[in-house]
Short mmCIF file of C-alpha atoms and ligand atoms in Angstrom, two decimals:
data_model
loop_
_atom_site.label_atom_id
_atom_site.label_comp_id
_atom_site.label_asym_id
_atom_site.label_seq_id
_atom_site.Cartn_x
_atom_site.Cartn_y
_atom_site.Cartn_z
CA MET A 232 0.08 0.40 -0.09
CA SER A 233 2.32 2.71 -1.25
CA THR A 234 0.15 5.35 -2.97
CA ILE A 235 -1.27 8.42 -1.73
CA ALA A 236 -5.03 9.46 -2.59
CA ILE A 237 -5.95 12.99 -3.26
CA ILE A 238 -9.47 13.90 -3.20
CA GLY A 239 -9.87 16.96 -5.04
CA ALA A 240 -8.39 17.85 -8.47
CA GLY A 241 -8.84 21.57 -7.69
CA LEU A 242 -5.35 23.86 -7.53
CA SER A 243 -4.13 22.22 -4.41
CA GLY A 244 -5.01 18.63 -5.38
CA LEU A 245 -3.18 19.18 -8.92
CA ALA A 246 -0.34 20.81 -7.35
CA LEU A 247 -0.07 18.03 -4.76
CA ALA A 248 0.05 15.52 -7.31
CA LEU A 249 3.03 17.26 -8.96
CA ALA A 250 5.00 18.01 -5.79
CA LEU A 251 4.54 14.08 -4.83
CA HIS A 252 5.72 13.13 -8.38
CA GLN A 253 8.59 15.24 -7.93
CA GLN A 254 9.52 13.21 -4.89
CA ASN A 255 8.85 10.03 -6.58
CA ILE A 256 5.76 9.07 -4.45
CA PRO A 257 2.84 7.54 -6.62
CA CYS A 258 -0.65 9.30 -6.32
CA THR A 259 -3.85 9.17 -7.48
CA LEU A 260 -6.52 11.84 -7.73
CA TYR A 261 -10.20 11.46 -7.69
CA GLU A 262 -12.66 14.51 -8.27
CA SER A 263 -16.33 14.74 -7.90
CA ARG A 264 -17.03 16.80 -10.92
CA SER A 265 -16.30 16.30 -14.64
CA ALA A 266 -13.66 18.91 -14.39
CA PRO A 267 -12.09 20.67 -11.60
CA LEU A 268 -14.02 23.62 -10.13
CA ASN A 269 -13.54 26.87 -12.04
CA ILE A 270 -14.71 29.87 -10.15
CA GLY A 271 -14.02 33.46 -10.07
CA GLY A 272 -12.30 34.35 -13.27
CA ALA A 273 -8.54 35.35 -12.40
CA ILE A 274 -6.47 34.64 -9.13
CA MET A 275 -3.50 36.32 -7.72
CA LEU A 276 -0.21 34.30 -7.36
CA SER A 277 2.49 35.93 -5.38
CA PRO A 278 6.39 35.10 -4.92
CA ASN A 279 6.05 32.14 -2.40
CA ALA A 280 3.78 30.08 -4.55
CA LEU A 281 5.61 31.24 -8.00
CA ARG A 282 8.90 29.98 -6.21
CA ILE A 283 7.46 26.62 -5.64
CA LEU A 284 5.42 26.45 -9.01
CA ASP A 285 9.03 27.03 -10.62
CA GLN A 286 10.39 24.24 -8.67
CA LEU A 287 7.50 22.11 -10.07
CA GLY A 288 8.06 23.32 -13.65
CA VAL A 289 4.79 24.91 -13.77
CA TYR A 290 5.89 28.79 -13.76
CA ALA A 291 7.37 28.90 -17.26
CA ARG A 292 4.53 27.20 -18.54
CA ILE A 293 2.05 29.58 -17.24
CA LEU A 294 3.82 33.10 -17.15
CA PRO A 295 2.96 33.77 -20.98
CA SER A 296 -0.57 33.50 -20.13
CA GLY A 297 -0.55 35.71 -16.94
CA TYR A 298 -0.60 39.55 -16.32
CA THR A 299 2.34 40.66 -14.21
CA PHE A 300 2.66 43.57 -11.74
CA SER A 301 4.42 44.49 -8.79
CA HIS A 302 2.00 46.87 -6.68
CA LEU A 303 -1.62 46.69 -5.39
CA TYR A 304 -2.35 50.39 -5.11
CA PHE A 305 -4.83 52.12 -2.83
CA ARG A 306 -6.67 55.36 -3.40
CA THR A 307 -9.29 57.48 -1.32
CA SER A 308 -12.85 57.61 -2.67
CA ASP A 309 -11.89 61.38 -3.67
CA ASP A 310 -9.41 59.72 -5.85
CA HIS A 311 -5.91 60.28 -4.33
CA PRO A 312 -3.18 57.91 -4.11
CA LEU A 313 -3.16 56.80 -0.63
CA ASP A 314 -0.81 53.76 -0.11
CA SER A 315 0.46 50.70 -1.90
CA TYR A 316 0.88 47.16 -1.09
CA GLU A 317 3.70 44.92 -2.67
CA PHE A 318 2.36 41.87 -4.57
CA GLY A 319 5.64 40.61 -6.15
CA SER A 320 9.04 42.10 -7.27
CA ILE A 321 11.66 40.69 -9.55
CA PRO A 322 14.43 42.62 -8.14
CA LYS A 323 13.54 41.68 -4.70
CA TYR A 324 12.10 38.22 -4.59
CA ASN A 325 12.84 37.04 -8.33
CA TYR A 326 9.09 36.80 -9.19
CA PRO A 327 6.64 39.39 -10.02
CA GLY A 328 2.69 39.28 -8.95
CA VAL A 329 0.77 37.21 -11.31
CA ARG A 330 -2.78 37.49 -12.47
CA ILE A 331 -3.80 34.41 -14.14
CA TYR A 332 -7.54 32.91 -15.14
CA ARG A 333 -8.04 29.90 -12.89
CA HIS A 334 -9.18 27.70 -15.80
CA ILE A 335 -5.62 28.40 -17.41
CA LEU A 336 -3.95 27.11 -14.24
CA ILE A 337 -6.00 24.21 -14.06
CA GLU A 338 -5.64 23.14 -17.49
CA GLU A 339 -1.81 23.48 -17.44
CA LEU A 340 -1.73 21.78 -13.95
CA THR A 341 -4.02 18.78 -15.46
CA ALA A 342 -1.94 18.64 -18.83
CA MET A 343 1.64 18.21 -16.44
CA VAL A 344 -0.28 15.51 -14.29
CA HIS A 345 -1.29 13.77 -17.38
CA GLU A 346 2.37 14.01 -18.96
CA ALA A 347 3.41 12.45 -15.43
CA ASN A 348 0.96 9.51 -15.83
CA ILE A 349 -0.78 10.29 -12.72
CA PRO A 350 -4.14 9.03 -13.01
CA ILE A 351 -7.18 11.38 -12.70
CA HIS A 352 -10.62 9.87 -11.93
CA TYR A 353 -13.60 12.24 -12.42
CA HIS A 354 -17.02 11.92 -11.36
CA LYS A 355 -15.76 10.08 -8.33
CA LYS A 356 -17.32 11.73 -5.08
CA PHE A 357 -15.74 10.86 -1.82
CA SER A 358 -18.19 10.13 0.77
CA ARG A 359 -16.78 8.89 4.16
CA VAL A 360 -13.86 7.01 5.42
CA LEU A 361 -14.74 3.24 6.45
CA ASN A 362 -11.51 2.30 8.13
CA GLU A 363 -8.19 3.58 9.17
CA SER A 364 -5.09 1.47 10.62
CA ASP A 365 -1.67 2.22 11.24
CA THR A 366 -0.57 1.74 7.70
CA SER A 367 -3.44 2.35 5.56
CA VAL A 368 -7.14 3.97 4.96
CA THR A 369 -10.04 2.85 2.99
CA TRP A 370 -12.87 4.92 2.26
CA GLU A 371 -16.10 4.80 0.14
CA PHE A 372 -17.26 6.76 -2.67
CA ALA A 373 -20.71 8.12 -3.35
CA ASP A 374 -21.47 5.45 -5.96
CA GLY A 375 -20.98 2.97 -3.47
CA THR A 376 -17.35 1.81 -4.49
CA THR A 377 -14.48 1.44 -2.27
CA ALA A 378 -10.57 2.37 -2.24
CA SER A 379 -7.69 2.23 0.00
CA ALA A 380 -4.34 4.06 0.02
CA ALA A 381 -1.47 4.66 2.28
CA ILE A 382 -2.35 7.98 2.92
CA LEU A 383 -5.99 9.96 2.05
CA VAL A 384 -5.59 13.60 1.66
CA GLY A 385 -8.54 15.76 1.51
CA ALA A 386 -7.89 18.62 -1.01
CA ASP A 387 -11.71 18.96 -1.48
CA GLY A 388 -12.03 22.84 -0.37
CA ILE A 389 -13.75 24.76 1.95
CA HIS A 390 -16.81 22.54 2.30
CA SER A 391 -14.67 19.50 2.55
CA THR A 392 -16.06 16.30 3.16
CA VAL A 393 -12.87 14.49 4.19
CA ARG A 394 -12.68 17.13 7.17
CA LYS A 395 -15.87 15.43 8.47
CA TYR A 396 -13.76 12.53 9.28
CA LEU A 397 -11.64 14.62 11.59
CA TYR A 398 -14.37 17.25 12.80
CA PRO A 399 -17.89 15.83 12.01
CA ASP A 400 -19.75 18.88 13.38
CA LEU A 401 -17.47 21.74 12.24
CA GLU A 402 -18.95 24.23 9.49
CA PRO A 403 -17.36 26.91 7.78
CA GLN A 404 -18.19 30.39 9.05
CA PHE A 405 -19.68 33.28 7.41
CA THR A 406 -17.50 36.48 7.72
CA ASN A 407 -20.37 38.83 7.48
CA ALA A 408 -18.49 40.26 4.15
CA VAL A 409 -19.19 39.35 0.65
CA GLY A 410 -17.59 40.21 -2.82
CA VAL A 411 -19.06 40.70 -6.27
CA THR A 412 -17.12 40.62 -9.24
CA ALA A 413 -17.27 40.90 -13.00
CA ALA A 414 -15.20 41.35 -15.96
CA ILE A 415 -15.09 44.30 -18.39
CA PRO A 416 -12.97 45.43 -21.34
CA THR A 417 -10.04 47.79 -19.97
CA SER A 418 -10.83 50.47 -22.49
CA GLN A 419 -14.18 51.26 -20.83
CA LEU A 420 -12.28 52.55 -17.98
CA ALA A 421 -10.79 55.35 -20.28
CA LEU A 422 -7.81 55.35 -18.47
CA PRO A 423 -5.26 58.10 -18.57
CA PRO A 424 -2.08 57.33 -20.88
CA SER A 425 0.55 55.88 -18.74
CA LEU A 426 3.51 58.10 -18.10
CA PRO A 427 7.28 56.83 -17.88
CA SER A 428 8.39 58.74 -14.75
CA GLU A 429 7.20 57.82 -11.18
CA GLU A 430 7.05 61.34 -10.37
CA GLU A 431 4.18 61.54 -12.54
CA GLU A 432 2.13 59.28 -10.38
CA GLU A 433 -0.47 61.55 -9.54
CA LYS A 434 -1.31 62.10 -13.01
CA THR A 435 -1.42 58.46 -13.96
CA TYR A 436 -3.74 55.70 -12.64
CA PRO A 437 -1.85 52.73 -11.86
CA LEU A 438 -3.40 49.60 -11.43
CA PRO A 439 -4.37 47.05 -9.69
CA VAL A 440 -6.25 49.50 -7.71
CA THR A 441 -8.49 49.43 -4.47
CA ILE A 442 -10.44 52.51 -3.97
CA LEU A 443 -11.62 52.87 -0.36
CA ASN A 444 -14.81 54.42 0.58
CA PRO A 445 -15.36 54.39 4.52
CA THR A 446 -19.13 54.35 4.00
CA HIS A 447 -19.81 52.33 1.06
CA GLY A 448 -16.89 49.62 0.87
CA ALA A 449 -13.92 48.90 -1.41
CA PHE A 450 -14.09 48.92 -5.07
CA VAL A 451 -11.10 46.81 -6.92
CA ILE A 452 -10.09 47.14 -10.40
CA ALA A 453 -7.49 44.70 -11.37
CA PRO A 454 -6.21 43.89 -15.07
CA GLN A 455 -6.29 40.34 -16.22
CA HIS A 456 -5.31 38.87 -19.64
CA PRO A 457 -1.60 38.64 -20.44
CA THR A 458 -2.01 42.33 -22.08
CA GLY A 459 -4.32 43.79 -19.52
CA SER A 460 -6.88 44.33 -21.95
CA GLU A 461 -9.52 43.19 -19.43
CA CYS A 462 -10.29 43.89 -16.20
CA LEU A 463 -11.87 42.58 -12.97
CA ILE A 464 -14.13 45.02 -11.21
CA GLY A 465 -15.08 44.23 -7.78
CA ARG A 466 -16.78 45.31 -4.58
CA GLN A 467 -16.48 44.10 -1.20
CA LYS A 468 -18.61 44.99 1.83
CA HIS A 469 -20.57 43.83 4.91
CA SER A 470 -23.58 41.48 4.38
CA PRO A 471 -26.13 39.58 6.23
CA SER A 472 -25.66 36.04 6.32
CA LEU A 473 -27.67 33.77 3.84
CA THR A 474 -27.92 29.97 3.41
CA ARG A 475 -25.52 28.41 0.76
CA GLN A 476 -28.65 27.83 -1.25
CA GLN A 477 -29.71 31.56 -1.18
CA TRP A 478 -26.25 32.56 -2.16
CA THR A 479 -26.52 30.28 -5.13
CA SER A 480 -29.98 31.32 -6.27
CA LEU A 481 -28.58 35.09 -6.28
CA LEU A 482 -25.76 33.98 -8.60
CA THR A 483 -27.82 31.54 -10.84
CA ASP A 484 -30.47 34.18 -11.55
CA GLU A 485 -29.73 34.87 -15.12
CA SER A 486 -30.46 38.42 -14.92
CA LYS A 487 -28.05 38.80 -11.88
CA SER A 488 -29.94 41.80 -10.81
CA TRP A 489 -28.78 41.56 -7.01
CA CYS A 490 -25.22 41.32 -8.11
CA LEU A 491 -25.25 44.10 -10.46
CA ASP A 492 -27.05 46.30 -7.86
CA PHE A 493 -24.46 45.37 -5.55
CA LEU A 494 -21.55 46.40 -7.95
CA ARG A 495 -23.78 49.74 -9.04
CA ASP A 496 -24.97 50.66 -5.49
CA ASN A 497 -23.83 54.49 -4.70
CA ALA A 498 -21.56 54.51 -7.58
CA THR A 499 -21.44 58.38 -7.54
CA SER A 500 -19.84 58.49 -4.11
CA TYR A 501 -17.07 56.72 -5.86
CA PRO A 502 -14.76 58.46 -8.58
CA ALA A 503 -15.58 58.94 -12.29
CA ILE A 504 -13.47 55.66 -12.96
CA VAL A 505 -15.80 53.86 -10.91
CA GLN A 506 -18.99 54.84 -12.75
CA ARG A 507 -17.45 53.94 -16.04
CA ALA A 508 -16.59 50.77 -14.82
CA VAL A 509 -20.26 49.73 -13.90
CA SER A 510 -21.75 51.64 -16.84
CA SER A 511 -21.73 48.39 -18.51
CA ILE A 512 -21.43 44.87 -17.13
CA SER A 513 -22.00 41.56 -19.02
CA PRO A 514 -24.01 39.51 -16.65
CA GLU A 515 -22.39 36.37 -17.54
CA SER A 516 -19.16 37.70 -16.37
CA VAL A 517 -20.21 38.27 -12.77
CA ASN A 518 -19.17 36.38 -9.65
CA LEU A 519 -20.39 36.19 -6.15
CA TRP A 520 -17.96 35.24 -3.30
CA PRO A 521 -19.65 35.16 0.22
CA PHE A 522 -16.43 35.13 2.51
CA TYR A 523 -16.33 32.09 4.51
CA ILE A 524 -13.36 31.06 6.56
CA VAL A 525 -12.64 27.38 8.39
CA PRO A 526 -12.04 28.09 12.04
CA ARG A 527 -8.44 27.31 13.13
CA LEU A 528 -8.19 23.40 13.23
CA GLU A 529 -6.48 21.78 16.42
CA SER A 530 -5.18 19.13 13.84
CA TRP A 531 -5.07 18.70 10.04
CA CYS A 532 -4.50 15.11 10.40
CA SER A 533 -5.91 11.84 11.95
CA ASP A 534 -4.19 10.19 15.04
CA HIS A 535 -2.99 7.58 12.59
CA ALA A 536 -1.67 10.18 10.65
CA ARG A 537 -3.44 8.17 7.50
CA VAL A 538 -6.20 11.04 6.84
CA VAL A 539 -4.83 14.61 6.17
CA VAL A 540 -6.50 17.83 5.01
CA LEU A 541 -4.89 20.84 3.30
CA GLY A 542 -5.70 23.91 1.05
CA ASP A 543 -8.89 25.59 1.78
CA ALA A 544 -10.18 22.20 3.73
CA ALA A 545 -7.63 23.00 6.40
CA HIS A 546 -7.46 26.64 6.44
CA ALA A 547 -9.92 28.75 4.31
CA ILE A 548 -8.93 32.20 4.92
CA PRO A 549 -10.71 35.43 3.64
CA PRO A 550 -9.10 36.97 0.41
CA SER A 551 -7.81 40.25 1.40
CA ALA A 552 -3.91 39.32 1.30
CA GLY A 553 -4.86 37.41 -1.89
CA GLN A 554 -3.19 34.28 -0.20
CA GLY A 555 -5.82 31.55 -0.62
CA VAL A 556 -4.39 29.55 -3.41
CA ASN A 557 -0.88 30.67 -2.52
CA GLN A 558 -1.01 29.15 1.05
CA GLY A 559 -2.56 26.06 -0.58
CA VAL A 560 0.70 25.81 -2.68
CA GLU A 561 2.85 26.08 0.22
CA ASP A 562 1.13 23.36 2.11
CA VAL A 563 1.17 20.80 -0.89
CA PHE A 564 4.88 21.72 -1.50
CA THR A 565 6.09 20.94 2.18
CA PHE A 566 3.57 18.09 2.69
CA ALA A 567 5.28 16.43 -0.13
CA CYS A 568 8.72 17.20 1.17
CA VAL A 569 7.92 15.94 4.58
CA VAL A 570 6.26 12.77 3.37
CA SER A 571 9.36 12.06 1.54
CA ARG A 572 11.53 12.60 4.31
CA CYS A 573 9.53 10.46 7.07
CA GLY A 574 8.47 7.81 4.63
CA PHE A 575 5.01 6.49 4.89
CA GLY A 576 4.75 2.83 3.17
CA GLY A 577 3.91 1.30 6.46
CA ASP A 578 7.39 -0.64 7.08
CA GLY A 579 7.92 0.95 10.59
CA ASP A 580 7.94 4.58 9.65
CA GLU A 581 4.28 5.38 11.19
CA GLY A 582 5.77 7.05 14.19
CA LYS A 583 8.13 9.21 12.16
CA LEU A 584 5.20 10.09 9.69
CA GLN A 585 3.22 11.04 12.79
CA LYS A 586 5.75 13.36 14.04
CA GLY A 587 6.53 14.83 10.81
CA LEU A 588 3.08 15.71 9.91
CA LYS A 589 2.73 17.16 13.42
CA VAL A 590 6.00 19.53 12.69
CA TRP A 591 4.57 20.09 9.29
CA GLN A 592 1.08 21.36 10.52
CA LYS A 593 2.76 23.48 13.24
CA GLY A 594 5.04 25.20 10.92
CA ARG A 595 2.50 25.62 8.23
CA GLN A 596 -0.25 27.05 10.86
CA ALA A 597 2.40 29.50 12.21
CA ARG A 598 2.69 30.92 8.53
CA VAL A 599 -1.33 30.92 7.99
CA ASP A 600 -1.68 32.76 11.13
CA ARG A 601 0.28 35.39 10.26
CA VAL A 602 -1.35 35.65 6.94
CA VAL A 603 -4.68 35.85 8.98
CA GLU A 604 -3.13 38.53 11.01
CA LEU A 605 -2.25 40.44 7.54
CA ASN A 606 -5.72 40.07 6.49
CA GLY A 607 -6.86 42.00 9.56
CA GLN A 608 -4.27 44.79 8.91
CA ILE A 609 -5.60 45.07 5.34
CA ASN A 610 -9.42 44.80 6.08
CA ARG A 611 -9.07 47.73 8.37
CA ARG A 612 -8.01 49.97 5.37
CA ARG A 613 -10.46 48.31 2.91
CA MET A 614 -13.95 47.85 4.68
CA PRO A 615 -16.47 50.53 5.69
CA LYS A 616 -16.95 51.40 9.35
CA GLN A 617 -19.76 49.38 11.19
CA PRO A 618 -22.26 51.78 13.05
CA GLY A 619 -20.51 52.49 16.44
CA GLU A 620 -16.86 51.93 15.08
CA GLY A 621 -16.18 55.48 14.89
CA SER A 622 -15.52 57.58 12.01
CA GLU A 623 -11.77 58.42 12.07
CA GLY A 624 -11.26 55.43 9.81
CA MET A 625 -8.64 55.04 7.21
CA GLU A 626 -5.74 56.35 8.88
CA GLU A 627 -6.08 53.49 11.24
CA GLY A 628 -3.73 50.45 10.39
CA MET A 629 -1.99 52.44 7.73
CA GLU A 630 1.36 51.20 8.96
CA PRO A 631 3.98 49.72 5.92
CA PHE A 632 3.51 46.24 5.27
CA GLU A 633 6.77 44.15 5.62
CA LEU A 634 6.34 41.31 3.53
CA GLU A 635 9.60 39.71 3.19
CA TRP A 636 8.69 36.72 5.56
CA LEU A 637 6.09 35.86 3.13
CA TYR A 638 7.42 36.34 -0.06
CA GLN A 639 11.16 35.35 0.31
CA PRO A 640 11.64 31.79 1.90
CA ASP A 641 12.63 28.81 0.42
CA PHE A 642 10.53 26.19 1.40
CA ARG A 643 13.02 23.02 1.13
CA GLU A 644 15.08 24.67 3.67
CA MET A 645 12.10 25.74 5.70
CA VAL A 646 11.14 21.94 5.67
CA GLU A 647 14.72 20.83 6.88
CA GLY A 648 14.66 23.30 9.44
CA TRP A 649 11.33 22.27 10.84
CA LEU A 650 12.26 18.45 10.94
CA GLY A 651 15.99 19.24 11.90
CA ALA A 652 14.58 20.94 15.05
CA GLU A 653 12.81 17.88 16.05
CA GLY A 654 15.45 15.50 15.21
CA LEU A 655 13.67 13.71 12.33
C1 LIG B 752 -14.58 34.05 -6.52
C2 LIG B 752 -13.30 33.63 -5.88
C3 LIG B 752 -12.01 34.22 -6.24
C4 LIG B 752 -10.80 33.86 -5.64
N1 LIG B 752 -9.79 34.74 -5.80
C5 LIG B 752 -8.36 34.40 -5.19
C6 LIG B 752 -7.48 35.04 -5.47
O1 LIG B 752 -7.30 36.13 -6.55
N2 LIG B 752 -6.14 34.57 -5.04
C7 LIG B 752 -6.31 33.45 -4.39
O2 LIG B 752 -5.08 33.15 -3.60
N3 LIG B 752 -7.36 33.01 -3.72
C8 LIG B 752 -8.59 33.16 -4.51
N4 LIG B 752 -9.63 32.51 -3.99
C9 LIG B 752 -9.62 31.33 -3.03
C10 LIG B 752 -9.29 30.30 -3.73
O3 LIG B 752 -9.95 29.99 -4.63
C11 LIG B 752 -9.30 29.10 -2.72
O4 LIG B 752 -8.35 29.34 -1.86
C12 LIG B 752 -8.55 27.87 -3.66
O5 LIG B 752 -9.56 27.50 -4.56
C13 LIG B 752 -8.39 26.64 -2.70
O6 LIG B 752 -8.04 25.54 -3.54
P1 LIG B 752 -8.44 24.30 -2.92
O7 LIG B 752 -7.62 23.16 -4.38
O8 LIG B 752 -7.84 24.00 -1.65
O9 LIG B 752 -9.84 24.11 -3.25
P2 LIG B 752 -10.88 24.21 -4.21
O10 LIG B 752 -10.45 25.18 -5.30
O11 LIG B 752 -12.17 24.42 -3.74
O12 LIG B 752 -11.07 22.72 -5.10
C14 LIG B 752 -11.59 21.51 -4.19
C15 LIG B 752 -11.93 20.67 -5.47
O13 LIG B 752 -12.32 19.42 -4.78
C16 LIG B 752 -13.58 18.74 -5.36
N5 LIG B 752 -14.48 18.03 -4.28
C17 LIG B 752 -15.13 18.60 -3.53
N6 LIG B 752 -15.70 17.81 -2.68
C18 LIG B 752 -15.26 16.58 -3.37
C19 LIG B 752 -15.50 15.30 -2.90
N7 LIG B 752 -16.47 14.90 -1.83
N8 LIG B 752 -15.17 14.23 -3.55
C20 LIG B 752 -14.20 14.42 -4.70
N9 LIG B 752 -13.97 15.92 -5.02
C21 LIG B 752 -14.50 16.70 -4.50
C22 LIG B 752 -14.04 20.21 -5.96
O14 LIG B 752 -15.00 19.93 -7.08
C23 LIG B 752 -12.92 21.07 -6.45
O15 LIG B 752 -12.45 20.83 -7.83
C24 LIG B 752 -10.90 32.94 -4.60
C25 LIG B 752 -12.03 32.27 -4.45
C26 LIG B 752 -13.21 32.46 -4.93
C27 LIG B 752 -14.62 31.68 -4.67
#
C-alpha cells in the first residue's frame, strides 16, 4: 500500500500530485465533478507560490498567459493615491505578482499531471472513511465503490467532506462580508495614458487599484489577460448571512440583478472611473463570493496520520491578502517534502510520519496565522466602518507592510529546519 490518494483535483490537489511526483511518490486523484471547480475568473499568485510552482516546472508554462504586476494600489474615495501593497518584485524576490485565469492554471496543471502519468478519476465523489489503521485507510465513494491507500489527502475545498472524518460537526463560518466581481474591457475605463516617470504618479492611474470608501466599501479594479485588455471589477462590503442555497440562487439568477445592484450601489460616491467601470457589465461575467472561513483547526490529520486535509479544506481564509491559493501551494509542497523524508509505506515508519506531519502542521499553521493577521490589517483599510465603530477610519492601520517573511522563503530549507529541530 504505497500510494497517496488525493480527493479533489482543484488547484491544491493538482499541485500536490506534481509535488509528490517530483519526490517519486505515487498518487491518484479523485474529483467529484467532470472537471475541477472553475470559479471566479483570475486569481493572483505571489512570489511564495510562484517560487514553488517554478520548482515544479509550472511557472515557465503559465507565465506567458499571466498579467504581471508588482504592487496593489490604494486610493481614497476622492481619488487621491493613498498607499500601495507589494504583491511581487523581480529585483527583491525574483518573481512578480501574476494574475492568471483560474481555468488556464487548472488546464496547465492537469496537462502536467497527465504528462506525469498520474491517474485522475472524474465523477468520483468521496463520501466517507470506512476504516483507518496504522498503515492504511479505506474509504467509500458516493457511488458505493471503495478504495484504499497509504494516505488519504482531502484537498476538497472549504466545504470539505474529508474534514468531516476529523471534525464531524465543524461548519465553515460566514464572515459577514461578501464580494461581487465582473469582467469588463479595460478600454471602458478610459484610463489616462501611462507616463514613464514615477514622479507623474498623481497624473497616471496605476493598477490594480482598490478605491476605499469608508461608508460604502472597497471597489477593486485589477487587469487580467496577459495584455491587461480586460479588468476584473469587484466590490467588497458587509452583508447579512444567507444560506448556501440562497447565495447560489442569487448567482444563478440569469439577470444577476442582485449582483449588478451590489456593484452599482452608490457608484456616484466613488470617483468617475468607478462610474465608467459599472456603466456596462455583462451579466455572464458576474461572480458572487460570500467570504467564509474555516475556524482554526487543532489538527490537520488523524491520530494514525493516514487522513490529512490541506488547502482550503484545512484553513480557508478571507481573500484580503490574496493568499488563498498561495497558502494551498505552500501546504502541498511542504507536505510532499515531509512525506518524502519521513516515509509512509507502513514499513516501521508510522511514528516518524506522525511526528513529521505534526511538525509540518505546526510550521504551516504559524504561517497561515501570520497571513490571517495580515488580512486583519488590510481589512481595517478596506472595509467601511460599522455603525458605532467610530469615523476616524482610514488612517488607522496604515503602517507599511513588511512582506519578506511571506514572499522570500526557500521552502525546502524551511522543511529541513522544521524536521531538523525535532531530530527527524
Ligand atoms: C470568486 C473567488 C475568487 C478567488 N480569488 C482568489 C485570488 O485571487 N487569489 C487567491 O489566492 N485565492 C482566491 N480565491 C480563493 C481560492 O479560490 C481558494 O483558496 C482555492 O481555490 C483553494 O483551492 P483548493 O484546491 O484547496 O480548493 P477548491 O479550489 O475548492 O478545490 C476543491 C476541489 O475538490 C473537489 N471536491 C469537493 N468535494 C469533493 C468530494 N467529496 N469528492 C471529490 N472531489 C471533491 C471540487 O470539485 C474541487 O475541484 C478565490 C475564491 C473565490 C470563490
